[in-house]
PDB file of C-alpha atoms in Angstrom:
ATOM      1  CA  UNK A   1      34.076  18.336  19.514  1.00  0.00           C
ATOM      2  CA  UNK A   2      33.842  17.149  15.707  1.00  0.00           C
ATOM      3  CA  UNK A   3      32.691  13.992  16.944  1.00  0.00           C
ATOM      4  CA  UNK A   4      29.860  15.477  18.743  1.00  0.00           C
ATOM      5  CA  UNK A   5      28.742  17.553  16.140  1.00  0.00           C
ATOM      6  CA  UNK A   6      28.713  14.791  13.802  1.00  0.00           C
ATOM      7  CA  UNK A   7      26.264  13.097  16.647  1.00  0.00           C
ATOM      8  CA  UNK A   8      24.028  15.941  16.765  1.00  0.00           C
ATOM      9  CA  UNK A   9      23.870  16.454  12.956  1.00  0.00           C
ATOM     10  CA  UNK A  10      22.848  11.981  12.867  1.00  0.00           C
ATOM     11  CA  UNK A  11      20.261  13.213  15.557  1.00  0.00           C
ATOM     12  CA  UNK A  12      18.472  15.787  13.908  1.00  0.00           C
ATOM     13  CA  UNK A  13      18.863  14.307  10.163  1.00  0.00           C
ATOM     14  CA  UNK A  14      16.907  11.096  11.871  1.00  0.00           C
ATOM     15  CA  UNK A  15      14.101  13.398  13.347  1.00  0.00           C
ATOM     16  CA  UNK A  16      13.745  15.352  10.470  1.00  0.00           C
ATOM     17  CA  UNK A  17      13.384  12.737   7.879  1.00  0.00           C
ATOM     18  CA  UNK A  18      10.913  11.185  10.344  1.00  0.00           C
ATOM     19  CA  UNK A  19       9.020  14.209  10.530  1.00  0.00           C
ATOM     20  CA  UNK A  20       8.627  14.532   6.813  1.00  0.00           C
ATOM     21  CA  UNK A  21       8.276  10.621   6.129  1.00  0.00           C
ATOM     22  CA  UNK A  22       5.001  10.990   8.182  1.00  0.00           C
ATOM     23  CA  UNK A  23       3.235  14.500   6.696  1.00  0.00           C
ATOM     24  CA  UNK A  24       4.822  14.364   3.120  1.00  0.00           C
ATOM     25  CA  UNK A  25       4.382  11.721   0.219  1.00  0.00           C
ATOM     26  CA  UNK A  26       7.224   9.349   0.219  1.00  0.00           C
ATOM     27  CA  UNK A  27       8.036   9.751  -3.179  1.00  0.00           C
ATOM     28  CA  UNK A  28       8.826  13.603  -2.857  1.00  0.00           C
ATOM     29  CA  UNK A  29      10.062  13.387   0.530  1.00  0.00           C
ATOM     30  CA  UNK A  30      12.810  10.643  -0.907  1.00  0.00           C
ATOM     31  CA  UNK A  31      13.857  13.036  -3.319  1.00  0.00           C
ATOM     32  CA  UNK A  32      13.995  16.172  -1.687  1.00  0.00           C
ATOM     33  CA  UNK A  33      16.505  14.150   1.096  1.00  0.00           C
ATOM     34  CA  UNK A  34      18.762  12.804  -1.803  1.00  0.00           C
ATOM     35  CA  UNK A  35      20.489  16.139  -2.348  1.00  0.00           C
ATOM     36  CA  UNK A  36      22.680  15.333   0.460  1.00  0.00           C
ATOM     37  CA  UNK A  37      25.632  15.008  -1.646  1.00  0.00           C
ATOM     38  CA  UNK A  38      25.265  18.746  -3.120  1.00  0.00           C
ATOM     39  CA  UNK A  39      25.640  20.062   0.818  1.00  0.00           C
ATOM     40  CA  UNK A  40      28.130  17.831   1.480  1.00  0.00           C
ATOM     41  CA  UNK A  41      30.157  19.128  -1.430  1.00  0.00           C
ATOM     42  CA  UNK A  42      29.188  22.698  -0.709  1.00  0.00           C
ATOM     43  CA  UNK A  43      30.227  21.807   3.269  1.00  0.00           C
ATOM     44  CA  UNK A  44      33.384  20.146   2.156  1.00  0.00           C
ATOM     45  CA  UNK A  45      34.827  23.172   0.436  1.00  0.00           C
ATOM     46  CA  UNK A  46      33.885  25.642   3.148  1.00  0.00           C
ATOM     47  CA  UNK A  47      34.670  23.929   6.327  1.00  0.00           C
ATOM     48  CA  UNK A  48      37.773  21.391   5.704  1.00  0.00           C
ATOM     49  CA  UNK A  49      38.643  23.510   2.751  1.00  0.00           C
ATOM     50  CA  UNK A  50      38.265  20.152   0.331  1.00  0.00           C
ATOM     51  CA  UNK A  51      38.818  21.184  -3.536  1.00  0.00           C
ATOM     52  CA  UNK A  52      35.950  22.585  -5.774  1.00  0.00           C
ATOM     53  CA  UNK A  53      36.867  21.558  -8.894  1.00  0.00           C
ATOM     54  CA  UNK A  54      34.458  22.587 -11.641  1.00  0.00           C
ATOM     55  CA  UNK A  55      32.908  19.262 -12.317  1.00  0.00           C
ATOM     56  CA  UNK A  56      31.529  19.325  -9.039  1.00  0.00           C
ATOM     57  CA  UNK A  57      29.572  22.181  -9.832  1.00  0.00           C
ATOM     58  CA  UNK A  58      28.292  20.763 -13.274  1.00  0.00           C
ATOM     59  CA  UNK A  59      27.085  18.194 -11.072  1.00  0.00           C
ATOM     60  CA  UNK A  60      25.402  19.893  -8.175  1.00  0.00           C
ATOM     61  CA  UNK A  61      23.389  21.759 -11.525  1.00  0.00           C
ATOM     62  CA  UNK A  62      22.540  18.515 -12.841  1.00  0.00           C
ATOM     63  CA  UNK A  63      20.994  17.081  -9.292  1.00  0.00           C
ATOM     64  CA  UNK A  64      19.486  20.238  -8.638  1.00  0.00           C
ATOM     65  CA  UNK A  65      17.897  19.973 -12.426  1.00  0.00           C
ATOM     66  CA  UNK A  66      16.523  16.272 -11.882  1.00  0.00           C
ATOM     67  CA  UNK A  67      15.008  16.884  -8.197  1.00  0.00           C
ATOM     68  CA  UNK A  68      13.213  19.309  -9.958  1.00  0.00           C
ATOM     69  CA  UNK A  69      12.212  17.667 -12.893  1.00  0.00           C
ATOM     70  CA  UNK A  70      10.723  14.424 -10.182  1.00  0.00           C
ATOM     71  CA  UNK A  71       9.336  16.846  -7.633  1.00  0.00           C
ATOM     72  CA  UNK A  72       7.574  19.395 -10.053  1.00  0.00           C
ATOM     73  CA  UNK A  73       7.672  22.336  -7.547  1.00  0.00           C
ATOM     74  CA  UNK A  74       4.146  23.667  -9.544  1.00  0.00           C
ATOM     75  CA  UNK A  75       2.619  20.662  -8.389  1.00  0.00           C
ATOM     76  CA  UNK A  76       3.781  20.278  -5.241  1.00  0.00           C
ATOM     77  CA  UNK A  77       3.020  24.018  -3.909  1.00  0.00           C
ATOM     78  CA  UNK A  78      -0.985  23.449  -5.779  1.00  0.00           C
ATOM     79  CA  UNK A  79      -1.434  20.655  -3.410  1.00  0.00           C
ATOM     80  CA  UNK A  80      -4.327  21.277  -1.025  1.00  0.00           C
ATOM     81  CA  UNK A  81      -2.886  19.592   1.939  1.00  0.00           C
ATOM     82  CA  UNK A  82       0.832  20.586   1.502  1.00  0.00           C
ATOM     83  CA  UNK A  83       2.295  21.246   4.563  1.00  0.00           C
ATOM     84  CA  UNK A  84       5.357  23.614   4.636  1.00  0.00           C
ATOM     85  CA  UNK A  85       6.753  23.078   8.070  1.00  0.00           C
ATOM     86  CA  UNK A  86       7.145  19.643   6.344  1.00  0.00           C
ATOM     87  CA  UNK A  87       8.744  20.838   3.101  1.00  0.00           C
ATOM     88  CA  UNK A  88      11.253  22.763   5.183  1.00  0.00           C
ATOM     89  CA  UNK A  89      12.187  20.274   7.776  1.00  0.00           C
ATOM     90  CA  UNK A  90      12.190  17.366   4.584  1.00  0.00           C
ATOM     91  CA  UNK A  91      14.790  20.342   3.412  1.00  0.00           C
ATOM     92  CA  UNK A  92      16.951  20.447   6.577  1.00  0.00           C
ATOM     93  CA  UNK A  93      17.453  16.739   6.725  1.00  0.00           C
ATOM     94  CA  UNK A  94      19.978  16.587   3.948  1.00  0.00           C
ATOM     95  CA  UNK A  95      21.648  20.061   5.385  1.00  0.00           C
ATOM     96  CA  UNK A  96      21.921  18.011   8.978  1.00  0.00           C
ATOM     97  CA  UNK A  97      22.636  14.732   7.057  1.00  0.00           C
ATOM     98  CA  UNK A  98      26.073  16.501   5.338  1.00  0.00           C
ATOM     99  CA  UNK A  99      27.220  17.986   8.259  1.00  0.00           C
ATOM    100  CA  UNK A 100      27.530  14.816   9.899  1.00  0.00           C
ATOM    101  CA  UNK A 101      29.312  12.873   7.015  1.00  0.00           C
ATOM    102  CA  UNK A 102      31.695  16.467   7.134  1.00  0.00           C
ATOM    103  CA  UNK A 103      32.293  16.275  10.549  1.00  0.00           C
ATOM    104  CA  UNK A 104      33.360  12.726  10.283  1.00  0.00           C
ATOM    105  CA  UNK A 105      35.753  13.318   8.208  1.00  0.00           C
ATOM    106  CA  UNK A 106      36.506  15.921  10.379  1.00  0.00           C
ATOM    107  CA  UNK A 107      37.645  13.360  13.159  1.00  0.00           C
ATOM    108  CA  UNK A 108      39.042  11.472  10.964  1.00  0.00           C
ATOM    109  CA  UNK A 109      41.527  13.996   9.510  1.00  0.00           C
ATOM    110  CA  UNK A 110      42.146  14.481  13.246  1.00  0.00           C
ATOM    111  CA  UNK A 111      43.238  11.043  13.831  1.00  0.00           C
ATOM    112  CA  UNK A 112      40.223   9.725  15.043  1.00  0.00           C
ATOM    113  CA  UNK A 113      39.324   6.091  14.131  1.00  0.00           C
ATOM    114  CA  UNK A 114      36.388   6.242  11.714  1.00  0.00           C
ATOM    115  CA  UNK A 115      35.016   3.229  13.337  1.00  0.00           C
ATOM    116  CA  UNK A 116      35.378   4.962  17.070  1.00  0.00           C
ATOM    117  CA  UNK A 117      33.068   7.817  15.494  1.00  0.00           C
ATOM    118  CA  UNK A 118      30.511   5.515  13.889  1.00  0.00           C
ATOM    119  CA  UNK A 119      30.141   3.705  16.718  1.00  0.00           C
ATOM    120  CA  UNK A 120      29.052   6.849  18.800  1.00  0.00           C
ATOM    121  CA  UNK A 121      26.875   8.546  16.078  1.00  0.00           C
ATOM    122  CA  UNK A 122      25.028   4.975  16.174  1.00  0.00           C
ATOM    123  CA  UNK A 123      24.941   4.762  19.787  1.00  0.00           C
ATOM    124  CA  UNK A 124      23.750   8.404  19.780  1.00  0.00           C
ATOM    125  CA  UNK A 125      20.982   7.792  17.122  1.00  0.00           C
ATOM    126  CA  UNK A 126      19.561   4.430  18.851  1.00  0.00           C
ATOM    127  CA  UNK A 127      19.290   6.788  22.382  1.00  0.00           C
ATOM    128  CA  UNK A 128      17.335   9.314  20.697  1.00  0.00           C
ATOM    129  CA  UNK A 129      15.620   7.129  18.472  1.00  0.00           C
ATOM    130  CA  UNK A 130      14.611   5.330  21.918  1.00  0.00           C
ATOM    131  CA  UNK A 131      13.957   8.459  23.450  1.00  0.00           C
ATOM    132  CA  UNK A 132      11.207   9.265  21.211  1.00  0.00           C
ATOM    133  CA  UNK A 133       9.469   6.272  21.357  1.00  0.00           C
ATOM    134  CA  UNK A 134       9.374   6.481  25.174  1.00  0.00           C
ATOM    135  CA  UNK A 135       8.396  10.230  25.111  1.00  0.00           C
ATOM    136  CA  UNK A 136       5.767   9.595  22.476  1.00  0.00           C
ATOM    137  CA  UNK A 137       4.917   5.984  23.571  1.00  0.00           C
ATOM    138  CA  UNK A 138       4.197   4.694  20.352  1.00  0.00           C
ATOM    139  CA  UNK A 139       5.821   4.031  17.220  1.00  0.00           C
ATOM    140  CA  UNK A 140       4.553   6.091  14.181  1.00  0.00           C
ATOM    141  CA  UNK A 141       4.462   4.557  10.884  1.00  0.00           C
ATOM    142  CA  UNK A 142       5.283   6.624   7.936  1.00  0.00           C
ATOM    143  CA  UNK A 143       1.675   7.372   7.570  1.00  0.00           C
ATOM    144  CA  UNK A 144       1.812   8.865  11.021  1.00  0.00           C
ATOM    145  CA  UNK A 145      -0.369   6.736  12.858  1.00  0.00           C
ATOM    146  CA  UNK A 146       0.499   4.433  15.708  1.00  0.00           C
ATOM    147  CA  UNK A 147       1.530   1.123  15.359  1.00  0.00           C
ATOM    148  CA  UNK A 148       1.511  -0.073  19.153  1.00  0.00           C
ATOM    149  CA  UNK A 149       1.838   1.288  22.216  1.00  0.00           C
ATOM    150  CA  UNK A 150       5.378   0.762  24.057  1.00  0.00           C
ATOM    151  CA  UNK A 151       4.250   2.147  27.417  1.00  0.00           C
TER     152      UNK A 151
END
């Protein structure tokens, strides 16, 4: 079961960076992703009960501080073509991100060979990532328009 969550949380971090990649400046979207590690520590500590100690919160304050201090939320929401769907979904990819590196551990703690659950979420991400590009039948750069045709 952990190993499947971990699967779907590779999944849907993959689609939702890919979504924001193409209808968000790299620079901010690249940012906004990198706070992975403050879920993951946030995850940690409520689902495998990991400690908390008190430097990891100093820290989580101090990433928080410098996405903000890149990003410049003031500038980002006066931009005329922001699009918030994309904001939110650039947001969820680090959210999806931790709670596949959680539930790897997860299966690990259960006796699961890590390399047994890496080679699934893999497998897992090259199907969907396949899936896409037969769905869509194109590959999308990251500034969203098509680089060939598959189909």
């Amino acid at each position: 079961s952990s190993g499947i969550n971990a699967e779907y949380g590779g999944i849907m971090s993959f689609l939702c960076s890919t979504y924001a990649f193409q209808r968000l400046p790299v620079g901010e979207v690249t940012v906004i992703i990198s706070i992975a590690p403050i879920f993951t520590a946030i995850g940690s500590k409520i689902i495998l009960k990991d400690a908390f100690k008190p430097v990891h919160f100093v820290c989580i304050i101090l990433c928080i501080g410098g996405v903000i201090m890149v990003v410049d939320p003031h500038r980002l929401m006066k931009h005329a073509s922001l699009d918030i769907l994309a904001v939110s979904v650039a947001l969820l990819q680090p959210i999806f991100k931790s709670l596949a590196y959680i539930f790897i551990k997860r299966c690990n703690n259960q006796g699961i060979e890590y390399h047994v659950v890496l080679f699934y979420y893999a497998l897992s991400g090259f199907s969907a990532a396949s899936l896409s590009i037969v769905v869509t039948g194109f590959f999308l750069l990251v500034s969203g328009k098509p680089m060939d045709r598959v189909i």
